[in-house]
PDB file of C-alpha atoms and ligand atoms in Angstrom:
ATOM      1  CA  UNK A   2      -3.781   1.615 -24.487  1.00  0.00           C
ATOM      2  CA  UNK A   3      -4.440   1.617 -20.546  1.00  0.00           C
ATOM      3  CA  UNK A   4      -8.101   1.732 -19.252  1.00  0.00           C
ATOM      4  CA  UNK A   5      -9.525   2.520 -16.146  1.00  0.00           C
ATOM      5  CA  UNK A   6     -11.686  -1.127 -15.415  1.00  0.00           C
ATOM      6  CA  UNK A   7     -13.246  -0.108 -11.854  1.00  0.00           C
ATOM      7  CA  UNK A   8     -13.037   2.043  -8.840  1.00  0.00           C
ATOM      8  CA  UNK A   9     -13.014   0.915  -5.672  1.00  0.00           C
ATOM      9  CA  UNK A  10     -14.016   3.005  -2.180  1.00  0.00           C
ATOM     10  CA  UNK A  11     -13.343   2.321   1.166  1.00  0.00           C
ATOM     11  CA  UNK A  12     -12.536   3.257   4.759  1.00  0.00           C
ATOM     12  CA  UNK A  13      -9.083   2.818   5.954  1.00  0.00           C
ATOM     13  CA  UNK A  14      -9.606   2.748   9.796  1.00  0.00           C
ATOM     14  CA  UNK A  15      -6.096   1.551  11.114  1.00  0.00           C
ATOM     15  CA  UNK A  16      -7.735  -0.713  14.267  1.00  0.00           C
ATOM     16  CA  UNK A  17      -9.466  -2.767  10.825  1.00  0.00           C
ATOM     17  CA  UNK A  18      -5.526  -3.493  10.205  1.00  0.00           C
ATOM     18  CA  UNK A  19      -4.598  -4.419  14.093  1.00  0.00           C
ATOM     19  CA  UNK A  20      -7.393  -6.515  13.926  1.00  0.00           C
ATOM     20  CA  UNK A  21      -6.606  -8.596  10.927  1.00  0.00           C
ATOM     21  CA  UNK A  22      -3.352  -8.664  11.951  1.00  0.00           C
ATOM     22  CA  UNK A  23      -3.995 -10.303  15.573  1.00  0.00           C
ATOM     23  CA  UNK A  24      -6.215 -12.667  14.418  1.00  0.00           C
ATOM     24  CA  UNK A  25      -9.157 -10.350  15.868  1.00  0.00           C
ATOM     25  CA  UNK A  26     -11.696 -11.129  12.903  1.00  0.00           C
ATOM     26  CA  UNK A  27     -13.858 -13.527  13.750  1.00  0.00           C
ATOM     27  CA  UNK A  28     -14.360 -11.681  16.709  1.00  0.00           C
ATOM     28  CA  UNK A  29     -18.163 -10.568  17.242  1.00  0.00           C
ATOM     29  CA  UNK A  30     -17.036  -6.856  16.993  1.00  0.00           C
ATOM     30  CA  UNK A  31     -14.990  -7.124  13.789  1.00  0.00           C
ATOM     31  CA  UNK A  32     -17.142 -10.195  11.954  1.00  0.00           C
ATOM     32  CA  UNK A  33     -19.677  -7.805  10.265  1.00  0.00           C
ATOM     33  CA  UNK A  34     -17.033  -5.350   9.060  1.00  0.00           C
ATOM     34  CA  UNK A  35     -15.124  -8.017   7.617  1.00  0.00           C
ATOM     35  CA  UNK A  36     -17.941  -9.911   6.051  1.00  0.00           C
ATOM     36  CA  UNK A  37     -18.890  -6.708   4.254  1.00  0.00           C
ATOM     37  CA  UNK A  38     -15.607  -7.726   2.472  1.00  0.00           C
ATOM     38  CA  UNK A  39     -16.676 -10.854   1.678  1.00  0.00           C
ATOM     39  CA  UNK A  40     -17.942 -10.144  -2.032  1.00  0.00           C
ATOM     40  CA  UNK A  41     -15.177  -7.847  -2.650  1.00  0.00           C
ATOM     41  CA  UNK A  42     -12.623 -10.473  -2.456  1.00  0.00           C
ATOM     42  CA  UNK A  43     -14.254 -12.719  -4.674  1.00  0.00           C
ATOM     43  CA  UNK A  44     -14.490  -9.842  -7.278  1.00  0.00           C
ATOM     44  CA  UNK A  45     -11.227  -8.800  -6.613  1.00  0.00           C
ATOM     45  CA  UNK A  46     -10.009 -12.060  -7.591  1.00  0.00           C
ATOM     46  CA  UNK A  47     -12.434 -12.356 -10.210  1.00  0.00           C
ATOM     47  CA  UNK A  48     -11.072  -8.936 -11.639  1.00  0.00           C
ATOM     48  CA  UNK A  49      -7.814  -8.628 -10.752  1.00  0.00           C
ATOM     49  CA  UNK A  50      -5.934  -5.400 -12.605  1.00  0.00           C
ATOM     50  CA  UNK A  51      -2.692  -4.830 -13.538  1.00  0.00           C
ATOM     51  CA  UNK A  52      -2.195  -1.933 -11.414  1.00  0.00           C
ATOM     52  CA  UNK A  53      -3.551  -0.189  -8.579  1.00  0.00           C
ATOM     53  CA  UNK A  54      -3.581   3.236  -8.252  1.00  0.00           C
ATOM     54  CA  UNK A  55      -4.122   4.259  -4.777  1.00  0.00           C
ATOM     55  CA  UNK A  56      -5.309   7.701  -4.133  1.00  0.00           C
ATOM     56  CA  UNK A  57      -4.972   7.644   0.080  1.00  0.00           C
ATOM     57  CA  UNK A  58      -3.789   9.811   2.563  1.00  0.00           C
ATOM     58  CA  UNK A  59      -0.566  10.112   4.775  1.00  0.00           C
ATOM     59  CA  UNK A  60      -1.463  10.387   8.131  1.00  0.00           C
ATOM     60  CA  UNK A  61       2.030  12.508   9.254  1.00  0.00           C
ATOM     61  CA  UNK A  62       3.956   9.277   8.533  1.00  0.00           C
ATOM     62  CA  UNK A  63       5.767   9.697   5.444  1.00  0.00           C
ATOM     63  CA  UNK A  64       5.065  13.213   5.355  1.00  0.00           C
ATOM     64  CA  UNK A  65       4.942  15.554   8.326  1.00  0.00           C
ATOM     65  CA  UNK A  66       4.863  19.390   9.220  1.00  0.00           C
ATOM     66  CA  UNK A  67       8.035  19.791   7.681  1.00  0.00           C
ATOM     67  CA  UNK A  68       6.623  19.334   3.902  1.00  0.00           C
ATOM     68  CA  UNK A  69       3.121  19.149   2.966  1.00  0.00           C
ATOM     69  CA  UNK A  70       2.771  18.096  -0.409  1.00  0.00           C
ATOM     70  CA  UNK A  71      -1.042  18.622  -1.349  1.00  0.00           C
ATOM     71  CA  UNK A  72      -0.790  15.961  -3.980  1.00  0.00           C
ATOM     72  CA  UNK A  73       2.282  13.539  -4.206  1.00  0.00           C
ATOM     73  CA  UNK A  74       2.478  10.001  -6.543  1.00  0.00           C
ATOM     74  CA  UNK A  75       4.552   7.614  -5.444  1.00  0.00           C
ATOM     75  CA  UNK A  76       7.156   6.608  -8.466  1.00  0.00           C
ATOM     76  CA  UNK A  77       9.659   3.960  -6.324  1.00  0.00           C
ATOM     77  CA  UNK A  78      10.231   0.169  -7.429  1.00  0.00           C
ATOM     78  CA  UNK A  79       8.783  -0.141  -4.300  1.00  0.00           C
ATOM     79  CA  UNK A  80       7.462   0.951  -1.225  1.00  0.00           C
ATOM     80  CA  UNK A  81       7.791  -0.333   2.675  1.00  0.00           C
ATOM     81  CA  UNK A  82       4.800  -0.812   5.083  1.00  0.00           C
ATOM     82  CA  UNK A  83       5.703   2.448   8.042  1.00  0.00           C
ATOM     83  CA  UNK A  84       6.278   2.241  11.411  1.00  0.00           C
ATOM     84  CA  UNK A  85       3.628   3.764  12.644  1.00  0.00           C
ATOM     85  CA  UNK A  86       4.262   3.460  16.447  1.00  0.00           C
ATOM     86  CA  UNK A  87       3.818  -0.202  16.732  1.00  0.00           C
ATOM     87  CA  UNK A  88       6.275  -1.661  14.382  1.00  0.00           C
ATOM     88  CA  UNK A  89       5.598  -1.869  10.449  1.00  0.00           C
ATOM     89  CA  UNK A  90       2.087  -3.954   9.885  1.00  0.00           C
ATOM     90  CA  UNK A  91       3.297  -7.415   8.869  1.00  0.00           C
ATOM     91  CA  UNK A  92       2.170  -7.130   5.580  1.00  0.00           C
ATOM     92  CA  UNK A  93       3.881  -7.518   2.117  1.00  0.00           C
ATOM     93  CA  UNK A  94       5.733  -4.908   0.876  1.00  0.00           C
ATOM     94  CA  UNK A  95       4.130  -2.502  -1.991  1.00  0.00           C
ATOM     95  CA  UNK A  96       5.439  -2.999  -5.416  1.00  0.00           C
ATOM     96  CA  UNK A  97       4.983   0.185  -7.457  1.00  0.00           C
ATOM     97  CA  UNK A  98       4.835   1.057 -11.683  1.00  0.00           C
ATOM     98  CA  UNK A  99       7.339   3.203 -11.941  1.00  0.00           C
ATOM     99  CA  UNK A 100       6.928   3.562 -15.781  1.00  0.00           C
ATOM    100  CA  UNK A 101       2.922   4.384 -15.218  1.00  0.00           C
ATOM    101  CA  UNK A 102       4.095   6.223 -12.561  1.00  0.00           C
ATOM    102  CA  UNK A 103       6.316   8.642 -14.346  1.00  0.00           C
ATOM    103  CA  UNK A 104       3.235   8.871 -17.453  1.00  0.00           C
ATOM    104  CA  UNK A 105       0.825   9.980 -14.883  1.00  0.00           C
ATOM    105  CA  UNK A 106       3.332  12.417 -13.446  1.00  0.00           C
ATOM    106  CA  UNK A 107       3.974  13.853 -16.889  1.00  0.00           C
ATOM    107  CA  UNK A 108       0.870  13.708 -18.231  1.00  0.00           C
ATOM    108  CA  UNK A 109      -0.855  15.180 -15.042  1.00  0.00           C
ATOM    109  CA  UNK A 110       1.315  17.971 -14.363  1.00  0.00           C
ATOM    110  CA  UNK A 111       1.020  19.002 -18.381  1.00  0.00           C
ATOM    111  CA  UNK A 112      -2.698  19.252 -17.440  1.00  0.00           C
ATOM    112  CA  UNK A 113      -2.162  22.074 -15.023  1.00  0.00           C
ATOM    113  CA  UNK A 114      -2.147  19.777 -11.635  1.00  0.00           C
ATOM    114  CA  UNK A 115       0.923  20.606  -9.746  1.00  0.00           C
ATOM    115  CA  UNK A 116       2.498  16.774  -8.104  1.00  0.00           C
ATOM    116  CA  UNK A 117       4.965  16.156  -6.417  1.00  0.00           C
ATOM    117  CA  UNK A 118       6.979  13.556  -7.187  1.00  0.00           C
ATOM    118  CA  UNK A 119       7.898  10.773  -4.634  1.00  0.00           C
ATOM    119  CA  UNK A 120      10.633   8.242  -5.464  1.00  0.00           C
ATOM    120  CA  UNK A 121      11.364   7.176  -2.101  1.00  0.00           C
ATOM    121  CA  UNK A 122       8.316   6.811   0.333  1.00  0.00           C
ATOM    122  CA  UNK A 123       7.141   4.429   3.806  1.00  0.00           C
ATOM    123  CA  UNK A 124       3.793   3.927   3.163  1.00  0.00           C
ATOM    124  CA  UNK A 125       0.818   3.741   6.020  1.00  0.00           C
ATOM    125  CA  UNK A 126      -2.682   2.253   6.947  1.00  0.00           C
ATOM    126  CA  UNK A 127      -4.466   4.764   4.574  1.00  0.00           C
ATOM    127  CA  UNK A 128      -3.206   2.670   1.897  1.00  0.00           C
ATOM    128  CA  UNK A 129      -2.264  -1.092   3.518  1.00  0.00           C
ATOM    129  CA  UNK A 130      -5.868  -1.125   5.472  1.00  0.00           C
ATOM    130  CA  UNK A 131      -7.661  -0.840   2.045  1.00  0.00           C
ATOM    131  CA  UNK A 132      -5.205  -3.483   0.521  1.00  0.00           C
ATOM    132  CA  UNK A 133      -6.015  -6.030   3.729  1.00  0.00           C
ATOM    133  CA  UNK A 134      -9.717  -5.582   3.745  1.00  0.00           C
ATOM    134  CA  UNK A 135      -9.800  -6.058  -0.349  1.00  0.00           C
ATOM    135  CA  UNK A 136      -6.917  -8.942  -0.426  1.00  0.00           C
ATOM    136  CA  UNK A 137      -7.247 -10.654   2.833  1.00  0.00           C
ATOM    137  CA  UNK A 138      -4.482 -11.416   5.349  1.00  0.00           C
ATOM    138  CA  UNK A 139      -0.938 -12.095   3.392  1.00  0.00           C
ATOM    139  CA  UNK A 140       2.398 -13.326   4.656  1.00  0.00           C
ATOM    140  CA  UNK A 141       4.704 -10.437   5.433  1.00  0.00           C
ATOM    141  CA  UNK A 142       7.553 -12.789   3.575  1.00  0.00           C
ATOM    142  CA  UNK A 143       6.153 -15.389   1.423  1.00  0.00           C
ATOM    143  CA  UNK A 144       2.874 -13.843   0.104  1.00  0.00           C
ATOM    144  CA  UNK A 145       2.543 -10.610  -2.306  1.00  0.00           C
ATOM    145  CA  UNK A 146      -0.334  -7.719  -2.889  1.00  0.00           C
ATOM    146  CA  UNK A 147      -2.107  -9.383  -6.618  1.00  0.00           C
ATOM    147  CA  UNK A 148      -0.819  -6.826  -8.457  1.00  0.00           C
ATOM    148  CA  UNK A 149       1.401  -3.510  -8.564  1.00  0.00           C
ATOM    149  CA  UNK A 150       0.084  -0.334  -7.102  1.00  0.00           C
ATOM    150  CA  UNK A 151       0.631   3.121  -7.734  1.00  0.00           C
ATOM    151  CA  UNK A 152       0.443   5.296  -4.100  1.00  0.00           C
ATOM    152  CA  UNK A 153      -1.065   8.743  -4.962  1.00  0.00           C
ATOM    153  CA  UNK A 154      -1.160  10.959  -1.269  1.00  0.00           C
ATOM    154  CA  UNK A 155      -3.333  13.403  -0.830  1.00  0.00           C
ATOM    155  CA  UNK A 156      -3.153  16.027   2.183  1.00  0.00           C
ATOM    156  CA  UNK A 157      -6.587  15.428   4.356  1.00  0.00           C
ATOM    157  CA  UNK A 158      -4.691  16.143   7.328  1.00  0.00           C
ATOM    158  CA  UNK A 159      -3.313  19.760   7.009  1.00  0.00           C
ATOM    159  CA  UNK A 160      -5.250  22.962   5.727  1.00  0.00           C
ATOM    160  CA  UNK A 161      -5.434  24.035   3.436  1.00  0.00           C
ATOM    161  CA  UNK A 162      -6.845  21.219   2.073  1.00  0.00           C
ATOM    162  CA  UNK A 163      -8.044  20.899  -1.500  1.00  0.00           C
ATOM    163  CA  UNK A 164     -11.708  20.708  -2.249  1.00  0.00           C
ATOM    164  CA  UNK A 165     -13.991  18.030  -3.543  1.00  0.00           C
ATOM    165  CA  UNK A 166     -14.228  20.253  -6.651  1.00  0.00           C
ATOM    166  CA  UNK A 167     -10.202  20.384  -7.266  1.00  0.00           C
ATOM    167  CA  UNK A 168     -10.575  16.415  -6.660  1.00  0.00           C
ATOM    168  CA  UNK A 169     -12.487  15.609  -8.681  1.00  0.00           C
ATOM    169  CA  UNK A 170     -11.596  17.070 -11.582  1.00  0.00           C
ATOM    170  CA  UNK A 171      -8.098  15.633 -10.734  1.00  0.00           C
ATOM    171  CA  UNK A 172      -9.494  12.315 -11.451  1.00  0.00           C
ATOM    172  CA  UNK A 173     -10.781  13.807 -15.329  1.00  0.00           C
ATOM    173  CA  UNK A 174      -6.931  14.392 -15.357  1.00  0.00           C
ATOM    174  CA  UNK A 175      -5.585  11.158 -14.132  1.00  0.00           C
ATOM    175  CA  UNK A 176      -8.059   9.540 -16.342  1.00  0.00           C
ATOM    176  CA  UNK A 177      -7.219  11.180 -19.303  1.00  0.00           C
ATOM    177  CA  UNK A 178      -3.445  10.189 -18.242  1.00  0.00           C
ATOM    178  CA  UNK A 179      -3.822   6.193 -17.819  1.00  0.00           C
ATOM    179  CA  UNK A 180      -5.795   6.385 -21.203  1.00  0.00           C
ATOM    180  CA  UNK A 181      -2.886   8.126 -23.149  1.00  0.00           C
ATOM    181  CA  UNK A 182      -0.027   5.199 -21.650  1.00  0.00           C
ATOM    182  CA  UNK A 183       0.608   2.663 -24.706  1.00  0.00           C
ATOM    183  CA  UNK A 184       0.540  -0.375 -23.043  1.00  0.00           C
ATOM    184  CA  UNK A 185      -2.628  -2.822 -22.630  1.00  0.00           C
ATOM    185  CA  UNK A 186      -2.996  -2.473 -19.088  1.00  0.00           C
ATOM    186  CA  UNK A 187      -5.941  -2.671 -17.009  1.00  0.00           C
ATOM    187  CA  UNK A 188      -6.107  -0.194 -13.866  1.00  0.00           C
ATOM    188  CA  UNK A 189      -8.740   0.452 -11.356  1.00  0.00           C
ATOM    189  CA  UNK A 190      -8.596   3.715  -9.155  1.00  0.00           C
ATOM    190  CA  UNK A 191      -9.408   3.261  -5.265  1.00  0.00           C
ATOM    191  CA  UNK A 192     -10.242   6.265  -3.404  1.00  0.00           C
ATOM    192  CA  UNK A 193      -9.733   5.153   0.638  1.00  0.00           C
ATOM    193  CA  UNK A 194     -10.607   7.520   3.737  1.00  0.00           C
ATOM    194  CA  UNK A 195     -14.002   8.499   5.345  1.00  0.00           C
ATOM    195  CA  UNK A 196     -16.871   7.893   6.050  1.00  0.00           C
ATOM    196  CA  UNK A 197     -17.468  10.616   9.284  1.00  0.00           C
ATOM    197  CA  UNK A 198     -15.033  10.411  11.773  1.00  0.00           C
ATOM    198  CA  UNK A 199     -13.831  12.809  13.875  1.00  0.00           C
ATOM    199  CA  UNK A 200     -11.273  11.896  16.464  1.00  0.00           C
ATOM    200  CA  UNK A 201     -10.273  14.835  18.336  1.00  0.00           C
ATOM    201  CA  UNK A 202     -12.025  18.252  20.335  1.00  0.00           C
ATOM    202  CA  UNK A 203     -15.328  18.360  22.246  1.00  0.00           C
ATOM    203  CA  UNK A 204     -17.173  16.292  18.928  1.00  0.00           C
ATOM    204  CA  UNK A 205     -14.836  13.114  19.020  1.00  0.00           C
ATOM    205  CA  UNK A 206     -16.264  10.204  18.064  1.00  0.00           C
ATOM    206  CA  UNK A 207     -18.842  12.028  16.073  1.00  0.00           C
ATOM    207  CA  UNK A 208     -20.730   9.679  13.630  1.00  0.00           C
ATOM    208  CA  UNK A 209     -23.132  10.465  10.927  1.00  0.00           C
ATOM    209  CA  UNK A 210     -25.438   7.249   8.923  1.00  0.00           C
ATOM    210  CA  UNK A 211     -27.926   9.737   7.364  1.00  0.00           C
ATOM    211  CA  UNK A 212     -25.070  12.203   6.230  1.00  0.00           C
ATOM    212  CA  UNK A 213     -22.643   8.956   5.050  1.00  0.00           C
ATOM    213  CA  UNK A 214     -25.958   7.567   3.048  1.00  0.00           C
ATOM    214  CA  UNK A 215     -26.777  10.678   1.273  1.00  0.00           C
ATOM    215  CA  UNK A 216     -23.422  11.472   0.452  1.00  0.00           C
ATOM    216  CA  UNK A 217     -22.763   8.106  -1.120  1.00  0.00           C
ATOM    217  CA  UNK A 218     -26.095   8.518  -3.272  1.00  0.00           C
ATOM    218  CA  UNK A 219     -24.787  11.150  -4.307  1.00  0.00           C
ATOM    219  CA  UNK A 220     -21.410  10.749  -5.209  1.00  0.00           C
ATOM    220  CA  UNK A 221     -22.663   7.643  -7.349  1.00  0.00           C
ATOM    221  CA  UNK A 222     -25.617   8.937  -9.586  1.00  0.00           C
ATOM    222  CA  UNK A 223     -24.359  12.669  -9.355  1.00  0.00           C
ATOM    223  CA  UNK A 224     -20.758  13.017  -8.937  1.00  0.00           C
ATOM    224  CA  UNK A 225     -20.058  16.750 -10.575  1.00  0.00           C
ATOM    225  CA  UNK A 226     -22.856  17.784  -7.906  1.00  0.00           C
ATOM    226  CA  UNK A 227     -20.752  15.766  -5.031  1.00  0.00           C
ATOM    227  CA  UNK A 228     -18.060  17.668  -6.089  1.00  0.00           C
ATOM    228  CA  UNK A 229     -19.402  20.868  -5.369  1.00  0.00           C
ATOM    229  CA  UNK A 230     -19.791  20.156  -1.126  1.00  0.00           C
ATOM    230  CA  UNK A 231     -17.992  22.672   0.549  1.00  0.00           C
ATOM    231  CA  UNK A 232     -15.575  21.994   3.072  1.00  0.00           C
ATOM    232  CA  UNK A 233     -17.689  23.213   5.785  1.00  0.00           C
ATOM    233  CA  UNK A 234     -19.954  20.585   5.255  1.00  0.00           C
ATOM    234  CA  UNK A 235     -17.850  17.574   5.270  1.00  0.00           C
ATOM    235  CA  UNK A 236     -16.506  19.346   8.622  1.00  0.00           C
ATOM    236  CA  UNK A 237     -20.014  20.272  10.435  1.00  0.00           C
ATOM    237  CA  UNK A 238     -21.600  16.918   9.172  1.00  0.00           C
ATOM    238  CA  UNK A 239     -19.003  14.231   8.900  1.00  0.00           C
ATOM    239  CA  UNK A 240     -16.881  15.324  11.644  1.00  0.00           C
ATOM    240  CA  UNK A 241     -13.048  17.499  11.181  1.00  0.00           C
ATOM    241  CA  UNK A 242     -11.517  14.002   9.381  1.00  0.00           C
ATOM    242  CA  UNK A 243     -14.319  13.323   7.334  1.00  0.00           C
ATOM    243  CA  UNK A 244     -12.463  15.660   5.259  1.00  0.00           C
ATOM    244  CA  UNK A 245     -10.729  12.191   3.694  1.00  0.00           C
ATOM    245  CA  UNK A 246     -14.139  11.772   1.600  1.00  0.00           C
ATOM    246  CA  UNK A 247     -12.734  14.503  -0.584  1.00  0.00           C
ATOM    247  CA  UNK A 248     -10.240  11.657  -1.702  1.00  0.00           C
ATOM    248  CA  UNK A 249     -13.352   9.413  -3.136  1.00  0.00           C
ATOM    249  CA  UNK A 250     -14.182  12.122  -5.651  1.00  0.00           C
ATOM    250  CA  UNK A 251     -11.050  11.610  -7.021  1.00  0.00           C
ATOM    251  CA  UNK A 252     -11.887   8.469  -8.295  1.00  0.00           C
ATOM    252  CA  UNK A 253     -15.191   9.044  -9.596  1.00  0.00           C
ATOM    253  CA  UNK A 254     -14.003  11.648 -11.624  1.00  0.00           C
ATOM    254  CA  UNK A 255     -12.128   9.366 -13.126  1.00  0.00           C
ATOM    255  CA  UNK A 256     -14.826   6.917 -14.480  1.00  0.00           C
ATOM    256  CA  UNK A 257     -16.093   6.943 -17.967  1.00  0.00           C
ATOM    257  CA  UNK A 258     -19.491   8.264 -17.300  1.00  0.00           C
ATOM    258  CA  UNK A 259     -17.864  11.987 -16.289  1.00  0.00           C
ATOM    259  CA  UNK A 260     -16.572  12.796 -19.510  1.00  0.00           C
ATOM    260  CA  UNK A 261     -19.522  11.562 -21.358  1.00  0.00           C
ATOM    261  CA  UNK A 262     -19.419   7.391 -20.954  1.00  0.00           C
ATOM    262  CA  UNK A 263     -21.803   5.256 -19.785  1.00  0.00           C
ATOM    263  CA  UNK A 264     -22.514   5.071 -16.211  1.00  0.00           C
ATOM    264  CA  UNK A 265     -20.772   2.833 -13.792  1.00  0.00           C
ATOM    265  CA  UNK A 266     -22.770  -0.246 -12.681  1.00  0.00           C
ATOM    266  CA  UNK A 267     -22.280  -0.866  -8.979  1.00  0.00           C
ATOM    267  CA  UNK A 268     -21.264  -3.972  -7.899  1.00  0.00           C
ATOM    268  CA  UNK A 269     -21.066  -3.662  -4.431  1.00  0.00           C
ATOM    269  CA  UNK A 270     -22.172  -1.613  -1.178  1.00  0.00           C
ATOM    270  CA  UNK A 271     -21.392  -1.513   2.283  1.00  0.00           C
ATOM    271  CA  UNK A 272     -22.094   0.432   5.332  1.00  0.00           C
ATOM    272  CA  UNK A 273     -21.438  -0.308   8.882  1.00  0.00           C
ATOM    273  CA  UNK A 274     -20.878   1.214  12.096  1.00  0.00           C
ATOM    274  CA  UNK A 275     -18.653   1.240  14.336  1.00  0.00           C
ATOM    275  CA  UNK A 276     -15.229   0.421  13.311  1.00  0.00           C
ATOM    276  CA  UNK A 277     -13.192   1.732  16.323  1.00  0.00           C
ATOM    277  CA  UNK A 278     -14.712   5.296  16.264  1.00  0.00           C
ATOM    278  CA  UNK A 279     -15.074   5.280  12.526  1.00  0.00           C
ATOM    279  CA  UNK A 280     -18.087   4.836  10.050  1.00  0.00           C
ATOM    280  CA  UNK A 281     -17.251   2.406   7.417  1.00  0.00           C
ATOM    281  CA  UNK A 282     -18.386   2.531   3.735  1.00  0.00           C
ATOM    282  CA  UNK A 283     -17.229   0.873   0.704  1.00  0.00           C
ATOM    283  CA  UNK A 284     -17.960   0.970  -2.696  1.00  0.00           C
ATOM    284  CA  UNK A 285     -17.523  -1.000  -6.063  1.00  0.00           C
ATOM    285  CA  UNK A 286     -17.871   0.917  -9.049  1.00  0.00           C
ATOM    286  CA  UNK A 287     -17.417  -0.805 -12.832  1.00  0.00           C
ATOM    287  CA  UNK A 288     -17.483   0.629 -15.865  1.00  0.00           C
ATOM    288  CA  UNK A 289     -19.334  -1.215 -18.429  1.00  0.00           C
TER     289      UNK A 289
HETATM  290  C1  LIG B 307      -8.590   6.419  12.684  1.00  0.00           C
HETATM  291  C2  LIG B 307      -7.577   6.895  11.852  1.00  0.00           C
HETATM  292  C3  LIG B 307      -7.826   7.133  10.521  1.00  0.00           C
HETATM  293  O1  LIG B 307      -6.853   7.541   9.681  1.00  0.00           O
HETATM  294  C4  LIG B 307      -9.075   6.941   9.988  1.00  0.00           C
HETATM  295  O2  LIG B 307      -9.259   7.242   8.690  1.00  0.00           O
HETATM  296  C5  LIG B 307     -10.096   6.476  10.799  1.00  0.00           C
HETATM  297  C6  LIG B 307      -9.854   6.210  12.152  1.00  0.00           C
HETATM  298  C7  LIG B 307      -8.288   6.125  14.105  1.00  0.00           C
HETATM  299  O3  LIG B 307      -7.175   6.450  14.561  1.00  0.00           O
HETATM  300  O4  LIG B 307      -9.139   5.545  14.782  1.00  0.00           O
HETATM  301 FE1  LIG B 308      -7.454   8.286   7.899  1.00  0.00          FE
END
């Protein structure tokens, strides 16, 4: 059967991707955020899975005010790198698991979690960024992402937005789904967004270390109390798009130790500040 190997966290500031992408980081600015990543390609390498699956957020690319799916999993062959204003990143293209895909769908919605169901879908920085800072720079042409990855969006950007609770038992579900496909296949869940941000109105630019910190401790050694933050506080502390830290829980909830495993050991742990306007964190979780 499939098993969920690892979880992976991180920020998905889009300026991390321009930077990469222009050659940018070795500059002095962007050399500590990218070191940070350092260890995590080794592991990555080290640990490579058979599938992603990529809970991010659209960022009024794929999606926009015209449909606002709250949850969405991506079920395509494949899946393009968006124009996102600047021409489509010159990264590889996304290959997806169409047949995990569809058993997560199934198996998901049978659980009570409404999804809708994506077989056609551009996808943006939310989820190339984390692929880049995890994988390193890859040929647009010639080079490939290490494995297939399943896109899972998540509305952040639009309230009503659902809460850290909803989330994370949404990873229980998803969870429960990869471990019921019949196929020996390794997955890890990344959860992308965060840390505090807030780019718009009288607070922009807001940043929050202490906030970030404790939520992190938190959201390691106590998930199911995580889970319980109110929207208002991600808002008030975090700043209004901190709101994309809601996405994290959904990957904790889907490690071993929620439903009665043993606790994750954590491989890895980064925090820096600034990227662009953005607090960066990123997190390795493995289940033992
Ligand atoms: C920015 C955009 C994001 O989606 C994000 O998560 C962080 C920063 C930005 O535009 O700077
Ligand atoms: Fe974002």
């Amino acid at each position: 059967m499939a098993k969920i190997t690892a979880s992976v966290y991180t920020s998905h500031v889009p300026a991390i991707g321009a930077a990469l992408d222009l050659g940018k980081d070795q500059e002095p600015y962007w050399q500590p955020v990218f070191a940070g990543y350092d260890y995590s390609k080794q592991w990555l390498k080290d640990n490579t899975p058979d599938v992603i699956f990529m809970v991010y957020n659209d960022h009024a690319t794929a999606f926009s005010l015209d449909m606002i799916p709250t949850f969405a999993i991506g079920t395509a062959a494949d899946f393009a790198p968006a124009d996102e204003g600047f021409g489509p990143r010159p990264v590889p293209k996304v290959i997806g698991h169409p047949e995990l895909a569809s058993h997560i769908a199934h198996s998901v919605i049978e659980q009570d979690f409404d999804l809708c169901i994506v077989n056609k879908m551009d996808v943006d920085h939310g989820l190339t960024v984390p692929l880049s800072l995890m994988c390193g720079r890859q040929d647009p042409v010639h080079g490939a992402w290490p494995c297939p990855v399943i896109p899972f969006a998540v509305n952040v950007v639009q309230y009503p937005v659902p809460s850290g609770r909803r989330c994370f038992a949404l990873g229980q579900a998803i969870r429960r789904a990869v471990q019921s496909f019949d196929a020996d296949l390794k997955v890890q869940i990344w959860g992308t967004g965060g840390m505090s941000h807030q780019l718009q109105g009288a607070r922009a630019g807001l940043i929050n270390r202490e906030w970030d910190n404790a939520w992190l401790d938190q959201m390691i050694a106590d998930p199911r109390a995580c889970s319980q933050v109110p929207h208002i506080d991600y808002v008030r502390e975090a700043g209004s798009e901190g709101i994309e830290l809601v996405m994290w829980l959904i990957a904790r909830g889907a490690m071993a130790d929620v439903t009665g495993g043993a606790k994750p050991t954590v491989k890895h742990r980064f925090f820096h500040v600034p990227a662009s306007n953005t607090a960066v964190g990123h997190l390795i979780l493995e289940n033992t």
